[in-house]
Coordinates of C-alpha atoms in Angstrom, one line a residue:
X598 CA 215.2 91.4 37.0
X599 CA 217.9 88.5 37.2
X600 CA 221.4 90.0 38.9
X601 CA 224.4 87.7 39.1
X602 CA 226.7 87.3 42.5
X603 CA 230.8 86.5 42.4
X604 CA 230.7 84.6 45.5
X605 CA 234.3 84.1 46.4
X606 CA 235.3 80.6 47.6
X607 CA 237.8 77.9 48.2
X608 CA 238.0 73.9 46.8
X609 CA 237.3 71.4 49.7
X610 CA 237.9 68.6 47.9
X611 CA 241.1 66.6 49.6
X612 CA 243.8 68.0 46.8
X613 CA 244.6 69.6 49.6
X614 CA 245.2 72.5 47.6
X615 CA 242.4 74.6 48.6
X616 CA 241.9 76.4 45.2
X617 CA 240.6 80.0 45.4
X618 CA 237.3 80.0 43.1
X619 CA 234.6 82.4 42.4
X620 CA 231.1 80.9 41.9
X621 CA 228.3 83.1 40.2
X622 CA 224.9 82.9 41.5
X623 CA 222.1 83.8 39.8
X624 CA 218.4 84.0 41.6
X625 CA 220.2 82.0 44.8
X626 CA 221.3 79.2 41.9
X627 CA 225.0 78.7 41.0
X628 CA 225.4 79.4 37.3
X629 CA 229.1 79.4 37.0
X630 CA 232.0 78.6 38.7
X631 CA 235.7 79.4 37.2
X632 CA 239.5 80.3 39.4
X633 CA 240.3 82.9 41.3
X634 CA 242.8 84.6 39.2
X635 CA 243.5 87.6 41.5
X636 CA 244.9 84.2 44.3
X637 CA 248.6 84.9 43.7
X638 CA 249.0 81.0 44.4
X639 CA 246.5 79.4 42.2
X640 CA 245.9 82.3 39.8
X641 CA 243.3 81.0 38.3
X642 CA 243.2 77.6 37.8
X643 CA 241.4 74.7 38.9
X644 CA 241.7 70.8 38.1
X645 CA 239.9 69.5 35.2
X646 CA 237.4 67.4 38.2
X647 CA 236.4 70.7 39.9
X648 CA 236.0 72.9 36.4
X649 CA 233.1 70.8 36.3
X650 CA 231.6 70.4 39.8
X651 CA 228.5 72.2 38.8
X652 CA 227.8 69.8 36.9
X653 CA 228.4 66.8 39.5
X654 CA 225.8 69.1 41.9
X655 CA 223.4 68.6 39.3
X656 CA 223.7 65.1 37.9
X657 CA 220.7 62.7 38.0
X658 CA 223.4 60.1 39.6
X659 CA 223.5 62.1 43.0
X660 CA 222.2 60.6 46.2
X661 CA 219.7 63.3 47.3
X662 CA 217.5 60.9 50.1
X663 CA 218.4 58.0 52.1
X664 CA 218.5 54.4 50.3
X665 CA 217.8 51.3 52.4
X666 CA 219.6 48.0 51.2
X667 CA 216.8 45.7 50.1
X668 CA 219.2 43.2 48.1
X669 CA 222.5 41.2 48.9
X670 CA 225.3 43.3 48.8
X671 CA 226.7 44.3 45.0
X672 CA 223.0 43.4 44.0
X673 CA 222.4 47.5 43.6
X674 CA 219.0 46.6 44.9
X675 CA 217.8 49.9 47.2
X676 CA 214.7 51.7 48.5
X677 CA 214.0 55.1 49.5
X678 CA 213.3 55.7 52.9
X679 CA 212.6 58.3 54.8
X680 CA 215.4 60.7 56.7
X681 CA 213.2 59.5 59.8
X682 CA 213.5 56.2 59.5
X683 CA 216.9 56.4 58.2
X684 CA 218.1 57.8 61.6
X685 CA 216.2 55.5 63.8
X686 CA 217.5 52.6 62.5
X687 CA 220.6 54.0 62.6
X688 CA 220.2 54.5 65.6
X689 CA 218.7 51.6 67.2
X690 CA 221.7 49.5 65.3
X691 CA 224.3 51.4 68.0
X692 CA 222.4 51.0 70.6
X693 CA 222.2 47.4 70.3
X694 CA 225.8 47.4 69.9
X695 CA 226.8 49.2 72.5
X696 CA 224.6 47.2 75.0
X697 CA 225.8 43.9 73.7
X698 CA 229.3 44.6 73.3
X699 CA 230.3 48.0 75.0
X700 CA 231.1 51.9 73.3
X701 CA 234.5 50.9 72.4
X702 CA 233.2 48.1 69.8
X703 CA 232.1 51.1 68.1
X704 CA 235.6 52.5 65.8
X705 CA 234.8 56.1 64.1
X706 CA 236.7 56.4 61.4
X707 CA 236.9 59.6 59.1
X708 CA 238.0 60.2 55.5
X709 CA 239.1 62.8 53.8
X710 CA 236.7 63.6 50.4
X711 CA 235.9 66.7 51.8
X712 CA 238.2 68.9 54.3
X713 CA 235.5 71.1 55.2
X714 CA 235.0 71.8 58.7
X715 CA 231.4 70.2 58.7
X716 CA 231.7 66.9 57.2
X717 CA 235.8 66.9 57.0
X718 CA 238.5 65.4 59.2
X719 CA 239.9 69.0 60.1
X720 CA 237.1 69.9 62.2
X721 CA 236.5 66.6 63.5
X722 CA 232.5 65.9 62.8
X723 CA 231.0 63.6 65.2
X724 CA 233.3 63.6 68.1
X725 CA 231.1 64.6 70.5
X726 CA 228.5 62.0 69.3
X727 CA 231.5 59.4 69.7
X728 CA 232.2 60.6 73.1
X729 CA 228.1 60.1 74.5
X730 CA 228.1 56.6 72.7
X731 CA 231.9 55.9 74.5
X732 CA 233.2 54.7 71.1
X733 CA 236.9 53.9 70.6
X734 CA 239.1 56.6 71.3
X735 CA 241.8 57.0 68.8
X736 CA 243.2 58.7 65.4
X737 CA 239.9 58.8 63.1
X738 CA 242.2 58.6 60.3
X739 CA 244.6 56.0 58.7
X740 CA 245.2 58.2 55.9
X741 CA 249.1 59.3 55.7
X742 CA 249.2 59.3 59.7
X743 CA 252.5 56.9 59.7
X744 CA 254.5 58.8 57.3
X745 CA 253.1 61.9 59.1
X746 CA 253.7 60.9 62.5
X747 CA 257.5 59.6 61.2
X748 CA 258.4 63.1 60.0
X749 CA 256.9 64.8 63.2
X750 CA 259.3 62.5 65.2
X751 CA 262.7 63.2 62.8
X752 CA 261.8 66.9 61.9
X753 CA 259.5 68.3 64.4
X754 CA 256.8 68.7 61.3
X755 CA 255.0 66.5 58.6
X756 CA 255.2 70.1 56.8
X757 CA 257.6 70.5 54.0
X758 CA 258.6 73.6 52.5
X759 CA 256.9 76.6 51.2
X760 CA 255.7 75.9 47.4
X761 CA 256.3 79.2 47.0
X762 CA 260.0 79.4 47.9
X763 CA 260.3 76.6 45.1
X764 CA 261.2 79.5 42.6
X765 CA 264.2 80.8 44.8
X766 CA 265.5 76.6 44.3
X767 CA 268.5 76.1 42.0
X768 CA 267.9 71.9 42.0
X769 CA 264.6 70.5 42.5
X770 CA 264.4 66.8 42.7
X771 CA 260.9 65.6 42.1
X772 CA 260.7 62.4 43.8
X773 CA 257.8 60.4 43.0
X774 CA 255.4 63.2 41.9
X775 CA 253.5 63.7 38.7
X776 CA 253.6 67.4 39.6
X777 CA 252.9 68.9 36.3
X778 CA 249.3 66.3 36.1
X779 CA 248.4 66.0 39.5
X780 CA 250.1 69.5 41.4
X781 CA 250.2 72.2 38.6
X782 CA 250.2 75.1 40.9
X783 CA 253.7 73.6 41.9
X784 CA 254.2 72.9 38.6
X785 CA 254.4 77.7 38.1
X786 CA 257.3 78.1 40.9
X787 CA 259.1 75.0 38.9
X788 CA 259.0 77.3 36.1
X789 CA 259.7 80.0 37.5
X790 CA 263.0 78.2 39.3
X791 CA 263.8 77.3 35.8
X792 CA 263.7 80.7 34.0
X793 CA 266.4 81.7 36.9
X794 CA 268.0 78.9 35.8
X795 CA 267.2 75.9 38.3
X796 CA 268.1 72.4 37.0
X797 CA 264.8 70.0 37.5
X798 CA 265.1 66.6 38.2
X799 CA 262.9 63.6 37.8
X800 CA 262.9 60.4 39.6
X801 CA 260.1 58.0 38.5
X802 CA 260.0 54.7 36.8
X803 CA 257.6 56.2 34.9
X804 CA 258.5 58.7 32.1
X805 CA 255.1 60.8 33.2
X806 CA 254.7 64.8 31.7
X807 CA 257.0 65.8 34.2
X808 CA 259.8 63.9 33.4
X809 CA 259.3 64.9 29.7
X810 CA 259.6 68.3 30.8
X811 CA 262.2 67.7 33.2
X812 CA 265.9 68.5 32.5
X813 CA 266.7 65.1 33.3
X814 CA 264.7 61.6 34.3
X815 CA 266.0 59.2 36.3
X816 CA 263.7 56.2 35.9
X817 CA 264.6 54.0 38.8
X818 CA 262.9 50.9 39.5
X819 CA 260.0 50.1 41.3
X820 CA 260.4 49.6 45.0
X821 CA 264.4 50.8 45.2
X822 CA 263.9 54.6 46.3
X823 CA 266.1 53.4 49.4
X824 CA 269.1 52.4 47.7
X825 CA 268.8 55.5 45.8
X826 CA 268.8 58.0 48.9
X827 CA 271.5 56.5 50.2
X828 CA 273.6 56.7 47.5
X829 CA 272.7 60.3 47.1
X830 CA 273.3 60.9 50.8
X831 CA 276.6 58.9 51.3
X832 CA 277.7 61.5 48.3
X833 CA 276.5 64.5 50.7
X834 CA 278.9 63.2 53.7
X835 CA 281.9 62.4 51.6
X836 CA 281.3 66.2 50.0
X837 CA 281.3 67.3 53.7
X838 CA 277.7 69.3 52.8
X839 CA 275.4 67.7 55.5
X840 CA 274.2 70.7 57.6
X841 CA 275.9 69.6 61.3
X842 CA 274.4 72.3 63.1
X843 CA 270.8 71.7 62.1
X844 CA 271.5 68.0 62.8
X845 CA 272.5 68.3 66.1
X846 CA 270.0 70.9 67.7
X847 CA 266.7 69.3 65.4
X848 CA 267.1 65.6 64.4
X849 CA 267.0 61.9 66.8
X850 CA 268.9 59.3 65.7
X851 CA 271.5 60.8 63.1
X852 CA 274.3 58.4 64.5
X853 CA 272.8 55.4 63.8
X854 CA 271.7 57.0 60.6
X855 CA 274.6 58.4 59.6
X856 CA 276.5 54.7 60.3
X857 CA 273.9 53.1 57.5
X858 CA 274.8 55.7 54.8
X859 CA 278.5 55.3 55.0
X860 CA 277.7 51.3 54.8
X861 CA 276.5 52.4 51.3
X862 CA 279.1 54.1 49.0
X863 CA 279.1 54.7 45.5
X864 CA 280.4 51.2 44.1
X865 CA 277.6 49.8 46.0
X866 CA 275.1 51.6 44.6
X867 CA 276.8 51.3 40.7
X868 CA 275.4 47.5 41.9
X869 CA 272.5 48.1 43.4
X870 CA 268.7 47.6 42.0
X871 CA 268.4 51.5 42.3
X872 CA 270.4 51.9 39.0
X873 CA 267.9 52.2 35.8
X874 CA 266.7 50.3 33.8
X875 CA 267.9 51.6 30.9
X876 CA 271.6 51.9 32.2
X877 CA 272.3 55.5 32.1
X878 CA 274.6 57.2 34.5
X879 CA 272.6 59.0 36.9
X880 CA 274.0 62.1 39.2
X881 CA 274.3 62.4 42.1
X882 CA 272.7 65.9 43.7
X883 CA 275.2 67.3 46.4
X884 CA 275.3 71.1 47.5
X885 CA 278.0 72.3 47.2
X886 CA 277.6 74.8 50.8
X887 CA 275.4 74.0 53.3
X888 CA 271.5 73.2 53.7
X889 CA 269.1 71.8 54.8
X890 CA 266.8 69.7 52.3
X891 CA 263.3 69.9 52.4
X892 CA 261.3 67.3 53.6
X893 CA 258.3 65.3 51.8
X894 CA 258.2 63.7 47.6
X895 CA 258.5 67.2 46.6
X896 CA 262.4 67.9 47.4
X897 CA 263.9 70.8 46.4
X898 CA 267.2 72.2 47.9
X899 CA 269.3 74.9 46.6
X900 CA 272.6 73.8 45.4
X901 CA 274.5 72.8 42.5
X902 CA 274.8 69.7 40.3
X903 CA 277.6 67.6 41.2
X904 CA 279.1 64.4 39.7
X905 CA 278.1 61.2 41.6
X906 CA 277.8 57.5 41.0
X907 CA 277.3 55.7 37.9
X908 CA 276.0 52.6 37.4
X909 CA 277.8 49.3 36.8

């Protein structure tokens, strides 16, 4: 007799969201696979790409053995070899390598389709093979490491704030993002900032599904996300609302910073490339007390709506 299994799980896909999921298993075979809806961040749902991942595992187009080039590249001209040989002349390749030219001609690099701890960046696969061949020794991955590496030198963290603490925002400016497509477990707490009676903000050139459901889009132009943060932020020191305190004990450089917003007030941005296309009068989004915005394209920071620069 056939008994089913909820396997509890987690998305390893690089999201990074890590979506709680339950997979049933039938006769050691995964029949189904839906959310988590007890995960009181997901609760429930999963992207339209994973709701079908069963279906991926099982698709004729996988790769199940190793192929062997046998064509010029782009010709799609392969053979199947076997695992064997596949290693071997892997193998043999690097060790010609190495003797001819030395480890460090070798440069490991890692992506990040999966985050797993086995194949994924976050548990580093391979180092130790990297270290007996004496390969280059560096970052493995390209992927976000200068914006990451820029907020760990100004903040202390590439982390930004809590999704969570999202709901307890009265603004939320979302700068860049798509959230309510492509991060719809952000998208709840921006709902549930809104029922409290948060005012949502999008900034895109793009009017996307968020900014539809936005209380306001400001559709900036391509390439001038600059001139707009400093406009915003030359209306947060004449409002006297920059948090000193936080400044002075956690940031580098906030003179010299602090010197290029106040080279930038409002009539220069009323000129500036910043202002939309379309000519409206965007606001400005000063707290009136305090705070200390968040950091990353999701930027939220509790405050109120103030009146700021219009364009020319």
């Amino acid at each position: 007799m056939s008994t089913s299994l909820p396997v509890l799980g987690a998305c390893p896909l690089d999201c990074p969201d890590t979506c709680s999921w339950v997979v049933t298993v039938r006769d050691g075979e995964a029949v189904g696979l839906r959310g988590n809806h007890d995960h009181p961040y997901t609760r429930g749902a999963l992207c339209v790409k994973v709701n079908r991942y069963l279906e991926q595992v099982r698709s004729a187009d996988r790769v199940l053995h190793p192929l062997k080039r046998v064509g010029p590249k782009g010709s799609g001209r392969f053979e199947r070899i076997s695992l064997d040989q596949a290693l071997s002349e892997i193998a043999a390749k690097l060790t010609s390598i190495v003797e001819e030219h030395g480890g460090e001609s070798i440069w490991p690099y890692q992506g990040t389709g999966t985050l797993g701890y086995v194949q994924g960046e976050s548990g580093q696969a391979g180092r130790r093979f990297w270290n007996t061949l004496g390969a280059s020794r560096h970052d493995l991955n390209i992927c976000a490491r200068a914006g990451n590496d820029g907020l760990r030198y100004v903040n202390g963290t590439p982390g930004g704030m809590d999704p969570e603490t999202f709901a307890l925002s009265r603004l939320i400016l979302l700068w860049g993002t798509n959230t309510l497509t492509s991060g719809h477990h952000m998208w709840k707490f921006v709902q549930d900032a809104r029922a409290a009676g948060a005012y949502v903000v999008a900034i895109d050139p793009i009017r996307t599904r968020t900014a539809d459901q936005a209380d306001e889009h400001l559709p900036i132009r391509p390439g001038t996300d600059a001139a707009l943060a400093l406009g915003l932020l030359h209306v947060v020191l004449e409002e006297g609302t920059e948090d000193r305190a936080y400044i002075e004990e956690h940031t580098t450089g906030w003179d010299e910073f602090e010197a290029e917003i106040r080279r930038h007030p409002r009539h220069w941005w009323r000129r500036s490339p910043a202002c939309p296309r379309s000519g409206s009068a965007p606001s400005a989004y000063g707290s009136r007390t305090p705070g200390r915005p968040a950091s990353g394209p999701r930027w939220a920071s509790s405050g109120t709506r103030a009146a700021g620069p219009r364009c020319a």
